Coordinates of C-alpha atoms in Angstrom, one line a residue:
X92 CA -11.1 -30.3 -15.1
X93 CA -12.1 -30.8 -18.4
X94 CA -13.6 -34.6 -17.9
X95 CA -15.2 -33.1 -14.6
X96 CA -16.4 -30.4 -17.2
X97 CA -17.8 -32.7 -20.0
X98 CA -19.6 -35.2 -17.2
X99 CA -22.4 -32.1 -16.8
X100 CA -22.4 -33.0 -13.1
X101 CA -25.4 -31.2 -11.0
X102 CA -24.3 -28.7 -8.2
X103 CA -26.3 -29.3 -5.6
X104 CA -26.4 -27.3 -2.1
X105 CA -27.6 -28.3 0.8
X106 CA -28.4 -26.9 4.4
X107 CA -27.7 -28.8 7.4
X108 CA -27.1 -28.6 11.5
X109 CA -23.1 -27.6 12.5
X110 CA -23.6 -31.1 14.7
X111 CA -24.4 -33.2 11.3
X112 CA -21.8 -31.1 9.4
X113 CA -19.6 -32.3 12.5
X114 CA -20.6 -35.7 11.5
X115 CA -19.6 -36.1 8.0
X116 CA -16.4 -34.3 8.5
X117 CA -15.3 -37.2 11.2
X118 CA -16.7 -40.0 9.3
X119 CA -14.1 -39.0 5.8
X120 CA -11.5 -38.2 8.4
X121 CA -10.9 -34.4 7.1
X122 CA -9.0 -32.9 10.3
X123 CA -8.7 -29.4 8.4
X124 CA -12.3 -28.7 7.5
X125 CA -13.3 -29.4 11.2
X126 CA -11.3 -26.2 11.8
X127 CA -13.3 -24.7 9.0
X128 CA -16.4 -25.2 10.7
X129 CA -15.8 -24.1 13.6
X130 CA -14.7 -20.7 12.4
X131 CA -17.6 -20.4 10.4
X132 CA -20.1 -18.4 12.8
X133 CA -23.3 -18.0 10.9
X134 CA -26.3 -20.6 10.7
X135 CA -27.3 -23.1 8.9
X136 CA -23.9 -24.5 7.4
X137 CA -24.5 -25.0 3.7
X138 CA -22.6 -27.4 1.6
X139 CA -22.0 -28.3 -2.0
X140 CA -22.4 -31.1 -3.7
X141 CA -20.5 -31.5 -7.4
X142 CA -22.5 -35.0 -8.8
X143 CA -25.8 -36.4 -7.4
X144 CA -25.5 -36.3 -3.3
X145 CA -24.6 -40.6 -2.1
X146 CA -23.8 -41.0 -5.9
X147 CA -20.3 -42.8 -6.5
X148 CA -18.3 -40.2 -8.0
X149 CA -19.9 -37.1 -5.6
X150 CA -17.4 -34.9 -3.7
X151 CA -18.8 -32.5 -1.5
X152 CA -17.2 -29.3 0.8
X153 CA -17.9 -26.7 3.0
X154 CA -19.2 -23.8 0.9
X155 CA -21.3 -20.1 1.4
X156 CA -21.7 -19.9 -2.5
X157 CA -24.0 -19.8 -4.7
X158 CA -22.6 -21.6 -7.9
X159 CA -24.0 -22.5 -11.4
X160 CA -26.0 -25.2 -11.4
X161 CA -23.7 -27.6 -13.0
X162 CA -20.2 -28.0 -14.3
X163 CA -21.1 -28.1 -18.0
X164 CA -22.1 -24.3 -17.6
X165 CA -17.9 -23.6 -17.1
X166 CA -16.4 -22.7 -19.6
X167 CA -13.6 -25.1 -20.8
X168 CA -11.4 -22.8 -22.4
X169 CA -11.5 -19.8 -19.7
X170 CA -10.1 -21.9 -17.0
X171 CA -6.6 -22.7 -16.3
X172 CA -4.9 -24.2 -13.9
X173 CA -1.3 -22.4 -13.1
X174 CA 1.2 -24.1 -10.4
X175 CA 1.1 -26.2 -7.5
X176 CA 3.2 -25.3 -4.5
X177 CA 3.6 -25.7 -0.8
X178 CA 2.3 -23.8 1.9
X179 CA 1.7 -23.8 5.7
X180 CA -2.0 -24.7 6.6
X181 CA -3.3 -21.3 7.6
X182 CA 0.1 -19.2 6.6
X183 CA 1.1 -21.1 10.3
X184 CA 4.7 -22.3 10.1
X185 CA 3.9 -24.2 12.9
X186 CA 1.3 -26.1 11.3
X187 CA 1.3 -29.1 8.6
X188 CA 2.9 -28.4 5.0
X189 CA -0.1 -29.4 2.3
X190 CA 0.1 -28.5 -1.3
X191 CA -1.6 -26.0 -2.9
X192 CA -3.2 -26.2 -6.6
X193 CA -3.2 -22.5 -8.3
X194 CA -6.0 -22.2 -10.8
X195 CA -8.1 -18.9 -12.5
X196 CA -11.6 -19.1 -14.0
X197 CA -13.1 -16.2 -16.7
X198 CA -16.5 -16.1 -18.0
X199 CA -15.0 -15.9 -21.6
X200 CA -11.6 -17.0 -23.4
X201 CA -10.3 -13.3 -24.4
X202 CA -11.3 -12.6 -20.5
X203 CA -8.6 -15.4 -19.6
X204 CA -6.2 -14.3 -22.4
X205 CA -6.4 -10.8 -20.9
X206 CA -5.6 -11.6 -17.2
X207 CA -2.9 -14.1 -18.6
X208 CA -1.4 -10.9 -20.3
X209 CA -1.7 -8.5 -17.3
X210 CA -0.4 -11.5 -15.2
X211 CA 2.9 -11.3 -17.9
X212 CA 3.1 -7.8 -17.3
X213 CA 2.9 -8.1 -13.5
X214 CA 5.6 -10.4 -13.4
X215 CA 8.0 -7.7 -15.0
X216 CA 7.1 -5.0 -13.0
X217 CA 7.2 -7.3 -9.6
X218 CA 8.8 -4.8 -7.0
X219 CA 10.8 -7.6 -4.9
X220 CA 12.7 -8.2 -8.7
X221 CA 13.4 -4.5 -9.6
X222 CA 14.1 -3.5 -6.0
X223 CA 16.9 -5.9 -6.2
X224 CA 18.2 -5.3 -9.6
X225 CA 17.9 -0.9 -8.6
X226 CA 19.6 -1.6 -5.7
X227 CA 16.7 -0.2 -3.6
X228 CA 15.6 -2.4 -0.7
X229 CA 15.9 -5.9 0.9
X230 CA 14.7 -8.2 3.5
X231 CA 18.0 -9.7 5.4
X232 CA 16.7 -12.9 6.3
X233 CA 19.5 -13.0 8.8
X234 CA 17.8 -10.6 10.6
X235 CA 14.0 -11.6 10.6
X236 CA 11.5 -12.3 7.7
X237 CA 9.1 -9.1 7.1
X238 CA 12.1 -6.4 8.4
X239 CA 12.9 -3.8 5.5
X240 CA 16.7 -2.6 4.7
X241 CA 16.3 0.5 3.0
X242 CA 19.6 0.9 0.8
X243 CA 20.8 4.6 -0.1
X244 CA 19.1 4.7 -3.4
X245 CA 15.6 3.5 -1.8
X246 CA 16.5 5.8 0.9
X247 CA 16.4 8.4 -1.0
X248 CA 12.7 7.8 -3.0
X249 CA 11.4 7.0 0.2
X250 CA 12.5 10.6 1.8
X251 CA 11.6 11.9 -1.1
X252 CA 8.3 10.6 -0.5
X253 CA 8.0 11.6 3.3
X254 CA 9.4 15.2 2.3
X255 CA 6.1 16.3 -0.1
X256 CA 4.0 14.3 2.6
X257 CA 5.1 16.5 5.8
X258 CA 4.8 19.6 3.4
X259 CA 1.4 19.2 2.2
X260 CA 0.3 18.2 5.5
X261 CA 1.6 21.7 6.9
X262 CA 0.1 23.3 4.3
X263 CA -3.2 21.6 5.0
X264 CA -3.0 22.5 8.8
X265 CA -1.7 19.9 10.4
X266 CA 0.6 19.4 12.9
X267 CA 3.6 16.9 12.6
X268 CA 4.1 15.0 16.2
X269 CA 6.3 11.8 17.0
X270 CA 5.2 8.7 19.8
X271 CA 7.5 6.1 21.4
X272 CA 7.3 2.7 20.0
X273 CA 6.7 1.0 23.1
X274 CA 4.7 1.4 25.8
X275 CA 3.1 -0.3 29.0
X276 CA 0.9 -3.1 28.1
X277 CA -1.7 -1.3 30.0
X278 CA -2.4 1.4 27.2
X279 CA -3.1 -1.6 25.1
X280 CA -5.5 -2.9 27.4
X281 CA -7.0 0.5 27.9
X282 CA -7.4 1.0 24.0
X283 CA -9.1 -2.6 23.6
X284 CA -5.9 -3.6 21.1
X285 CA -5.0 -6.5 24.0
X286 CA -8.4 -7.6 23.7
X287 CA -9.2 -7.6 19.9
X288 CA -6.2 -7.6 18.0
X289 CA -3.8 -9.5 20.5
X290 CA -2.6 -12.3 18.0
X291 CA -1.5 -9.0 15.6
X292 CA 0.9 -7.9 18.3
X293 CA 4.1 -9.5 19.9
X294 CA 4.7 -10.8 22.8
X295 CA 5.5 -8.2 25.4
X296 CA 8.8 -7.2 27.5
X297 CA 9.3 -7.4 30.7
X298 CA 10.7 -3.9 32.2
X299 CA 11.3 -4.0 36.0
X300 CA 8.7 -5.6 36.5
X301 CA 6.2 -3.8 34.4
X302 CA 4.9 -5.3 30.8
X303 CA 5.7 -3.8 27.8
X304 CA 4.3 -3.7 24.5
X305 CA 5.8 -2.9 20.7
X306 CA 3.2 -0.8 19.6
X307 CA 0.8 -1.9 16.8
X308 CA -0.8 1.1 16.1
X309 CA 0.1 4.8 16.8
X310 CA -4.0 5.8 17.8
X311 CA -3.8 5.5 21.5
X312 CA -0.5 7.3 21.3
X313 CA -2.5 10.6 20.2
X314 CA -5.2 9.9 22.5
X315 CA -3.1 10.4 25.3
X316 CA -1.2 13.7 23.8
X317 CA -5.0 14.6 23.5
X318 CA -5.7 14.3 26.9
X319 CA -3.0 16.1 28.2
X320 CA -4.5 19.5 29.2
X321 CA -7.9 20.7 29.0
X322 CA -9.2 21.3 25.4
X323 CA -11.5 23.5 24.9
X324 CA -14.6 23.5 21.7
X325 CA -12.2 26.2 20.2
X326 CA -9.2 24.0 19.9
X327 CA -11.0 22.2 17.9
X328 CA -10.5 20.5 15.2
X329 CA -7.0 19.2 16.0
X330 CA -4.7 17.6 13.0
X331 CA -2.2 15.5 14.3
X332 CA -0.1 13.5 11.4
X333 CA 2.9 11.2 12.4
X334 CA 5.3 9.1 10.1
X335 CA 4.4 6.1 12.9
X336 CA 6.2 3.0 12.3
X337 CA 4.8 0.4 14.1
X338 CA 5.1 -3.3 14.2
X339 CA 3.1 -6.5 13.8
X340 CA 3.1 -10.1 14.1
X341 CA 2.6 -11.9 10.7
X342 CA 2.7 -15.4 10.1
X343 CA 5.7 -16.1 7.7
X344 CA 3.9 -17.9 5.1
X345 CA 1.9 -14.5 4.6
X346 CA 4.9 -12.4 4.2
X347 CA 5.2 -10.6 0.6
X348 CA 8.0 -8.4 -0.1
X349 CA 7.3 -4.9 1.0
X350 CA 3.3 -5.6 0.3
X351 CA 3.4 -7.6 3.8
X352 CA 5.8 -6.9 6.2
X353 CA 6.1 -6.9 9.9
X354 CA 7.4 -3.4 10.5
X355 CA 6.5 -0.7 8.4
X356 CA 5.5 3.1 8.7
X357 CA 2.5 4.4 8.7
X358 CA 1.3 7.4 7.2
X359 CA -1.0 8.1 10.1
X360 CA -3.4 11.0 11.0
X361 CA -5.9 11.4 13.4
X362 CA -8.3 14.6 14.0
X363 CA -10.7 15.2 16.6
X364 CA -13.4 17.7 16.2
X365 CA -16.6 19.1 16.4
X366 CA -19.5 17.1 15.4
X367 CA -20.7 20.1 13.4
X368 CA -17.2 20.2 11.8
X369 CA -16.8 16.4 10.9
X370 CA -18.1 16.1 6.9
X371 CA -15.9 20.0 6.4
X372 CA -13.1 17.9 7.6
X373 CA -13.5 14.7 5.5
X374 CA -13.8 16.8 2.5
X375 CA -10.5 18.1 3.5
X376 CA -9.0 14.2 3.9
X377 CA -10.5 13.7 0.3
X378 CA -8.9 16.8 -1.2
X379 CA -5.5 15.8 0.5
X380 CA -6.0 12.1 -0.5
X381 CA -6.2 13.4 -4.1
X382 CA -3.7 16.1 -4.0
X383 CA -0.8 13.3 -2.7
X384 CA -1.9 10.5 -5.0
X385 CA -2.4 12.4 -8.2
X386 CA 1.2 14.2 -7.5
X387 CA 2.4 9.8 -8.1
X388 CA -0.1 9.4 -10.9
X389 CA -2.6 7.8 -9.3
X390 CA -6.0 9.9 -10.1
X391 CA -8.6 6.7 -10.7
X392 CA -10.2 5.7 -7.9
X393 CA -12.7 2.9 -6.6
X394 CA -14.6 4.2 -3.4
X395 CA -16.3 2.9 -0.8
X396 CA -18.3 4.0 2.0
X397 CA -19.2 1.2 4.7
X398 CA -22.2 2.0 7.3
X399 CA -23.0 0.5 10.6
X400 CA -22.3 -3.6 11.2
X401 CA -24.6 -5.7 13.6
X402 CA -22.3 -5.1 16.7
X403 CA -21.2 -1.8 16.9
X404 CA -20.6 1.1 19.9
X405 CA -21.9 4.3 20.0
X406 CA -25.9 5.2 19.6
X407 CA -27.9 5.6 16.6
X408 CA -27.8 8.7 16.2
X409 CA -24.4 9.6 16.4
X410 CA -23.6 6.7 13.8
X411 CA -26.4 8.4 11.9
X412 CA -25.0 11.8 11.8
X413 CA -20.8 10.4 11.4
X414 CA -22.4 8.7 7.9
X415 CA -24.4 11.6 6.7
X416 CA -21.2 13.7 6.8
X417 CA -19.3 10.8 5.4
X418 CA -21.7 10.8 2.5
X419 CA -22.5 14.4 1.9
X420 CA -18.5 14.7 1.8
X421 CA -18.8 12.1 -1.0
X422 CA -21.4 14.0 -3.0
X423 CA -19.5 17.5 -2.2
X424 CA -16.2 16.3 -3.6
X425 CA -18.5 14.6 -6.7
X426 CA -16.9 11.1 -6.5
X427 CA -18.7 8.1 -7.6
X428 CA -19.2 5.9 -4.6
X429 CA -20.7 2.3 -3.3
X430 CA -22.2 1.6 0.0
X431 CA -21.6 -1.4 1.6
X432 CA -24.4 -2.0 4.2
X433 CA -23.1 -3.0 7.4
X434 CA -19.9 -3.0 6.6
X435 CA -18.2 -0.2 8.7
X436 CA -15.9 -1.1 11.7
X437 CA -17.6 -2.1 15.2
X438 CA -16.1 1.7 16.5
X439 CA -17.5 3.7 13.2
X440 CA -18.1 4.4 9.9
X441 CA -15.8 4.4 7.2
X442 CA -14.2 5.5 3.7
X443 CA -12.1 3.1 1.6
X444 CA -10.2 4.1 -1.7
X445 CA -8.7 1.7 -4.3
X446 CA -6.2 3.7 -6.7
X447 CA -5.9 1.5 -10.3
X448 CA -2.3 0.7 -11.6
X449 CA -0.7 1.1 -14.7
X450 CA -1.9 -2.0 -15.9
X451 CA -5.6 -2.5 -14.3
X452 CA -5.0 -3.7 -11.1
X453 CA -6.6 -2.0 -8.1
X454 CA -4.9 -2.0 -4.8
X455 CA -6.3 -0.8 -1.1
X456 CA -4.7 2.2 -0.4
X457 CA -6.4 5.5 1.3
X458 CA -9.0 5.0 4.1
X459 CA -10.8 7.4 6.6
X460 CA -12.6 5.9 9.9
X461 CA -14.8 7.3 12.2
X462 CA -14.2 6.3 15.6
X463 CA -16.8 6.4 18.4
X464 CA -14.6 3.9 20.6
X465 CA -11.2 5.3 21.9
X466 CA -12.7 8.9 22.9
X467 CA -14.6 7.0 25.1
X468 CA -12.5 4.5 26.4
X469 CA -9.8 7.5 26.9
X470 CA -13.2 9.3 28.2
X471 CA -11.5 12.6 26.0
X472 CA -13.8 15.6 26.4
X473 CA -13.8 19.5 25.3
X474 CA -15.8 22.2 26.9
X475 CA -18.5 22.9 24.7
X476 CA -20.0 26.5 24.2
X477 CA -22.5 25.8 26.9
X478 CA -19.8 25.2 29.6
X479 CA -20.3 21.2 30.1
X480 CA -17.8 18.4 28.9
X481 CA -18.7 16.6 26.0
X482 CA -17.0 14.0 23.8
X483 CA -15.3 14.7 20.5
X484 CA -15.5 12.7 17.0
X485 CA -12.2 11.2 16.1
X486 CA -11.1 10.5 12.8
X487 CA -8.0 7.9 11.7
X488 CA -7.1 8.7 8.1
X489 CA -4.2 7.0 6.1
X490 CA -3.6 8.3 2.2
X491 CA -0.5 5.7 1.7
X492 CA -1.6 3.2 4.0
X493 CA 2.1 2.6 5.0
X494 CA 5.5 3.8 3.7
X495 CA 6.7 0.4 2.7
X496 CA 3.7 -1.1 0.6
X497 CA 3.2 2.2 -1.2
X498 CA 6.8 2.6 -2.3
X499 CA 5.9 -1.4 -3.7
X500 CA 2.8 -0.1 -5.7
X501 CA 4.9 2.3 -7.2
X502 CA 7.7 0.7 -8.3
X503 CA 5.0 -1.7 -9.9
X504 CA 3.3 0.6 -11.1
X505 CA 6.0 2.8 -12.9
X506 CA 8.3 -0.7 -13.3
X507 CA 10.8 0.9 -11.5
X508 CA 10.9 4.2 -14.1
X509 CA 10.5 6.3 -11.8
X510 CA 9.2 10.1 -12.3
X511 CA 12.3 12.8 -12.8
X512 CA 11.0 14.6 -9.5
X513 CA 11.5 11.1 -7.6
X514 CA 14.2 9.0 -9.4
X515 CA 17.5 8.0 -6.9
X516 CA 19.4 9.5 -9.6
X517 CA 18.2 12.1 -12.0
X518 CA 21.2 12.9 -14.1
X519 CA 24.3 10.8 -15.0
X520 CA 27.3 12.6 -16.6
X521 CA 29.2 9.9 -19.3
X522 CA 32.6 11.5 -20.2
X523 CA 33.3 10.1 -23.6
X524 CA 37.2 9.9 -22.5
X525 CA 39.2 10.4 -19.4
X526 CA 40.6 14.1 -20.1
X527 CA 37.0 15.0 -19.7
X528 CA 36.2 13.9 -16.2
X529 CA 37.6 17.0 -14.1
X530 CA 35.2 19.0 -16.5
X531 CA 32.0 16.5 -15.6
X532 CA 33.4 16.9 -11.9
X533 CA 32.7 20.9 -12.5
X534 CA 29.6 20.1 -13.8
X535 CA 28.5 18.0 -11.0
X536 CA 29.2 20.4 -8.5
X537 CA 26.6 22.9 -10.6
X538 CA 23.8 20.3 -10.2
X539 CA 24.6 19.0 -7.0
X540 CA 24.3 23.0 -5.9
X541 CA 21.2 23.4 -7.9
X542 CA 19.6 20.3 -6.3
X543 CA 19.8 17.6 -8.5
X544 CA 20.9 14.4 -8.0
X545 CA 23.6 13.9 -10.3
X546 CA 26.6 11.1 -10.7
X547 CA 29.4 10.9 -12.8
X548 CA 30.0 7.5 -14.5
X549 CA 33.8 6.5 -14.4
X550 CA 34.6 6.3 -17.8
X551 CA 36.0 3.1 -18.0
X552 CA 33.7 1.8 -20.3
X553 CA 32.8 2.6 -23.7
X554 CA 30.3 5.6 -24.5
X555 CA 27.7 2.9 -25.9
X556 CA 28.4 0.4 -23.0
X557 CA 27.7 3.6 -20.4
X558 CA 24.4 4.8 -22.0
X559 CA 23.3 1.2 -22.4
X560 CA 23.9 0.8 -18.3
X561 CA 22.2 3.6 -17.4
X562 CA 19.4 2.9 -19.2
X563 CA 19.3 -0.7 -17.7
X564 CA 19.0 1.5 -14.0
X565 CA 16.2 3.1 -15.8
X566 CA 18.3 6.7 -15.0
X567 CA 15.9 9.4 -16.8
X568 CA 18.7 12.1 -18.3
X569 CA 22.5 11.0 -19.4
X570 CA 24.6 14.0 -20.1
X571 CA 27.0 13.1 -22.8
X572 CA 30.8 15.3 -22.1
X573 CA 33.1 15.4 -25.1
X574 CA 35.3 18.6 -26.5
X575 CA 32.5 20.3 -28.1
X576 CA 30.4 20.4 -24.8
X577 CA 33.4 21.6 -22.7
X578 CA 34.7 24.3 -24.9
X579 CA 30.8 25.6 -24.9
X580 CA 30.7 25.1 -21.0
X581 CA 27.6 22.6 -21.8
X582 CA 26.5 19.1 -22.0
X583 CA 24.5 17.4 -24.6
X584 CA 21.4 15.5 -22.8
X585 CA 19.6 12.9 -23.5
X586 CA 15.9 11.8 -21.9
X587 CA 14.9 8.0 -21.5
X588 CA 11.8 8.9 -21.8
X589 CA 11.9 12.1 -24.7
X590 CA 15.1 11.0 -26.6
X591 CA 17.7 13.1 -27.5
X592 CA 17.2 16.6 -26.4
X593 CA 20.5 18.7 -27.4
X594 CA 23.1 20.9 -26.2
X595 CA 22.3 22.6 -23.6
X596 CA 24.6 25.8 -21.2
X597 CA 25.4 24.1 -17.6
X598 CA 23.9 26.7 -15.9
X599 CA 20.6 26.7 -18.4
X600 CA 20.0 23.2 -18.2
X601 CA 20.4 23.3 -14.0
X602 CA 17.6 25.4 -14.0
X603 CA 15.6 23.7 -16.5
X604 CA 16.2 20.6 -14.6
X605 CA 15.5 22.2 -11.2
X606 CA 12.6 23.7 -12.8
X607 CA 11.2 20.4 -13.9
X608 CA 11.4 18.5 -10.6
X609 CA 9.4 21.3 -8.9
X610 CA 6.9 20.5 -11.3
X611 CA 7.0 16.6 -11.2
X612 CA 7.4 17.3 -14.9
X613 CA 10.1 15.6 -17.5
X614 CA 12.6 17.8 -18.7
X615 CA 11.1 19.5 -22.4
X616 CA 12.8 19.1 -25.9
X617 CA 13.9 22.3 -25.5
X618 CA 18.0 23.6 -26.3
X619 CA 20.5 23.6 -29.2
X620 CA 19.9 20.6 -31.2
X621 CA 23.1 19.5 -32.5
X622 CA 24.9 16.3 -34.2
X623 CA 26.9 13.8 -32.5
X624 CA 30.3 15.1 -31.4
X625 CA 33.0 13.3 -33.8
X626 CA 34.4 12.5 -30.3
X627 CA 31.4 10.3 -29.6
X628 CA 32.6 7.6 -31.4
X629 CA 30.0 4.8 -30.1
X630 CA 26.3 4.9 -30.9
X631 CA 24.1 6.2 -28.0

């Protein structure tokens, strides 16, 4: 890089015919951009040039661009390359093994410097390394790449999770429904999944003679609940939100710990309505998108709204109106916003939100689609006002996106620390010698009552050695049993992320504890602060 650097060699593009492209891709015997080409759709194929074109040392490639106009612009100390490994042409398995050069290139060296410290940072909080060392989740490779085991501490984040979901969707007036996850190959074909997204799905099942598919998505499923009785303009709008899991074919060389997976649950909603109703009822997605991501931390957003593409269904003026509301929800809600021209979905409009980490990075996660397509292809109708049938506006809506790569986010983002309200365990109870466990026993019972997740170490181990543990499993309170807190029917507490808190009465600190997690709130400095027992003979 850095004598490709110093040379100053031009950049040159240059347009030519897919038949001469064609051409020179047979004549250097380059198999793999031949595939390139053909999967490039737009006219005229540009390429670049890096040294004069026909010159001795000039390479050239396939390339959209643009680039700077020659290689002594880049600068030399902001660029780095990183690793070389192997991977599948394409993510294919299948397909040849090449080897692939890792590099990153910044405008400026304190640009590099930073990404190489977030990069750090990232590799600590990785959730595939800290799901393994919680005890959270796996992938058994015994029983299929991109298949999640959710183990009982995982489990219980993950219900967690699903629990405040179903709630807030009540309380925002939606219905909670469940779907098969199979059906006859013919609702796919109805729904236009068979014809557009059939390399997504797996193969189908033969049953009795009929084909059957592993569903993909859970939107035709609601179509069909939809359609099952007359509906009427005063049913409308309809909120129907279902914990889906559905299933998909990845490639294995694209698989990524929970981030990409081939089953996985969505957090799916869809609502038909009114056309008059439709931006009332995306400003109610956007307050529930922002009342279930702030309750995990996440309150910075990126936002996009993406308008109608080149081949679309549905007329002008429907698309028209589904944007405006889109829009106008935007500017109600007071959001900062880009448009990206032409970049909606072929059946309808759409919102996209990126929530920011801990540590900068932004990740996909909310979006909210218009759909034009499936009311009509499951020709759904209401009775309007006037008497005749018409069609309603559908919206998809996601907040998570799915179960599994949320829950990855957020062990990323909180590396693995998680929030009182959430974490597998939210109290441990170290008895500083074994006369004391029957009393941590009593204690448990006063938690586990109050609902609070609460374990009692076994004692086998030094107070120091216990503390030191449970702070490894990132465990946010450690009550600390000795004489003093039995014969005052309390335990002294200690907060990972507060410090020592003091002595606190069993019953108090129940409901102080009980009181926090309704809150999402850590547990306050608040209680009898005392010295260490004489008992507690190891530092803490």
């Amino acid at each position: 890089m850095d004598k490709i650097i110093k040379q100053n060699l031009p950049i040159v593009r240059e347009e030519v015919s897919r038949e001469e492209a064609k051409r020179r891709i047979l004549q250097i015997n380059e198999p793999f951009k031949l595939e390139i080409l053909d999967s490039i759709k737009t006219e005229p194929i540009t390429l670049y040039h890096i040294g004069e074109p026909g010159s001795e040392n000039s390479w050239w490639d396939l390339c959209a661009g643009p680039h700077v106009e020659s290689t002594g612009e880049l600068p030399k100390k902001a660029i780095q390359l990183q690793s070389i490994a192997g991977a599948y042409w394409r993510g294919d398995e299948k397909r040849e093994m090449l080897s692939r050069i890792y590099a990153t290139a910044w405008n400026t060296v304190d640009e590099l410097k930073a990404y190489k410290k977030m990069m750090e940072e990232a590799k600590k909080r990785d959730h595939r390394l800290l799901g393994k060392q919680q005890n959270l989740f796996s992938i058994q490779e015994d029983a299929g790449g991109g298949l999640v085991f959710w183990h009982p501490k995982g489990s219980v984040v993950r219900n967690e999770i699903e629990n405040f979901w179903k709630q807030t969707h009540k309380e925002n007036g939606y219905d909670l429904v469940y779907t098969p996850h199979v059906a006859n190959l013919e609702l796919w074909k109805t729904s236009g999944h068979y014809d557009f997204y059939k390399e997504g799905m797996f193969d189908q099942m033969d049953v009795e003679g009929d084909m059957f598919q592993i569903k993909p998505m859970n939107c035709p499923f609601h179509c069909l609940m939809y359609k099952d009785g007359i509906k009427s303009y005063r049913d409308l709008p309809i909120r129907w939100g279902e914990l889906g899991t559905v299933y998909r074919y990845e490639k294995s060389g694209t698989l990524h710990g929970l981030m990409r997976v081939r089953g996985f649950t969505q957090d799916d909603a869809h609502i038909f309505c009114l056309p008059s109703q439709l931006e009332d009822e995306i400003v109610g997605v956007l307050d529930l998108t922002e009342t279930i991501l702030s309750k995990f931390g996440f309150d910075n957003y990126e936002v996009m709204l993406s308008t109608q593409p080149e081949k679309s269904v549905g007329g002008v003026e429907i698309w028209e109106k589904s944007t405006n509301a889109l829009e106008g929800a935007l500017k109600r809600k007071g959001w900062d916003y880009e448009i990206d021209e032409g970049g909606g979905a072929f059946y309808g409009p759409k919102i996209d939100l990126k929530i920011k980490d801990a540590i900068g990075r932004t990740w996909q996660c909310s979006t909210i689609q218009c759909d034009f397509n499936l009311p009509e292809r499951f020709e759904l109708q209401y009775k309007s006002d006037e008497g005749d049938m018409k069609q309603p506006i559908m919206v998809h809506r996601a907040i998570f996106g799915s179960i599994e790569r949320f829950f990855g986010i957020l062990v990323e983002n909180c590396a693995g620390e998680f929030p009182l309200w959430l974490a597998p365990v939210q109290i441990r109870l170290l008895p500083v010698a074994d006369e004391f466990n029957d009393y941590c026993y009593e204690l448990k019972k006063i938690f586990d009552n109050a609902g609070i997740r609460c374990e009692v170490d076994p004692g086998r181990e030094r107070l120091g050695k216990m503390v030191r543990t449970a702070e490894k499993e990132k465990i946010p309170l450690l009550g600390v049993v000795g004489g003093d807190e039995q014969a005052k029917n309390g335990v002294t507490i200690r907060s990972r992320k507060l410090g020592d808190l003091g002595l606190f009465g069993a019953e108090e600190l129940a409901e102080l504890v009980k009181r926090a997690i309704g809150d999402a709130v850590e547990m306050e400095a608040v209680g009898e602060k005392k010295e260490k027992n004489p008992d507690q003979n190891a530092e803490i």
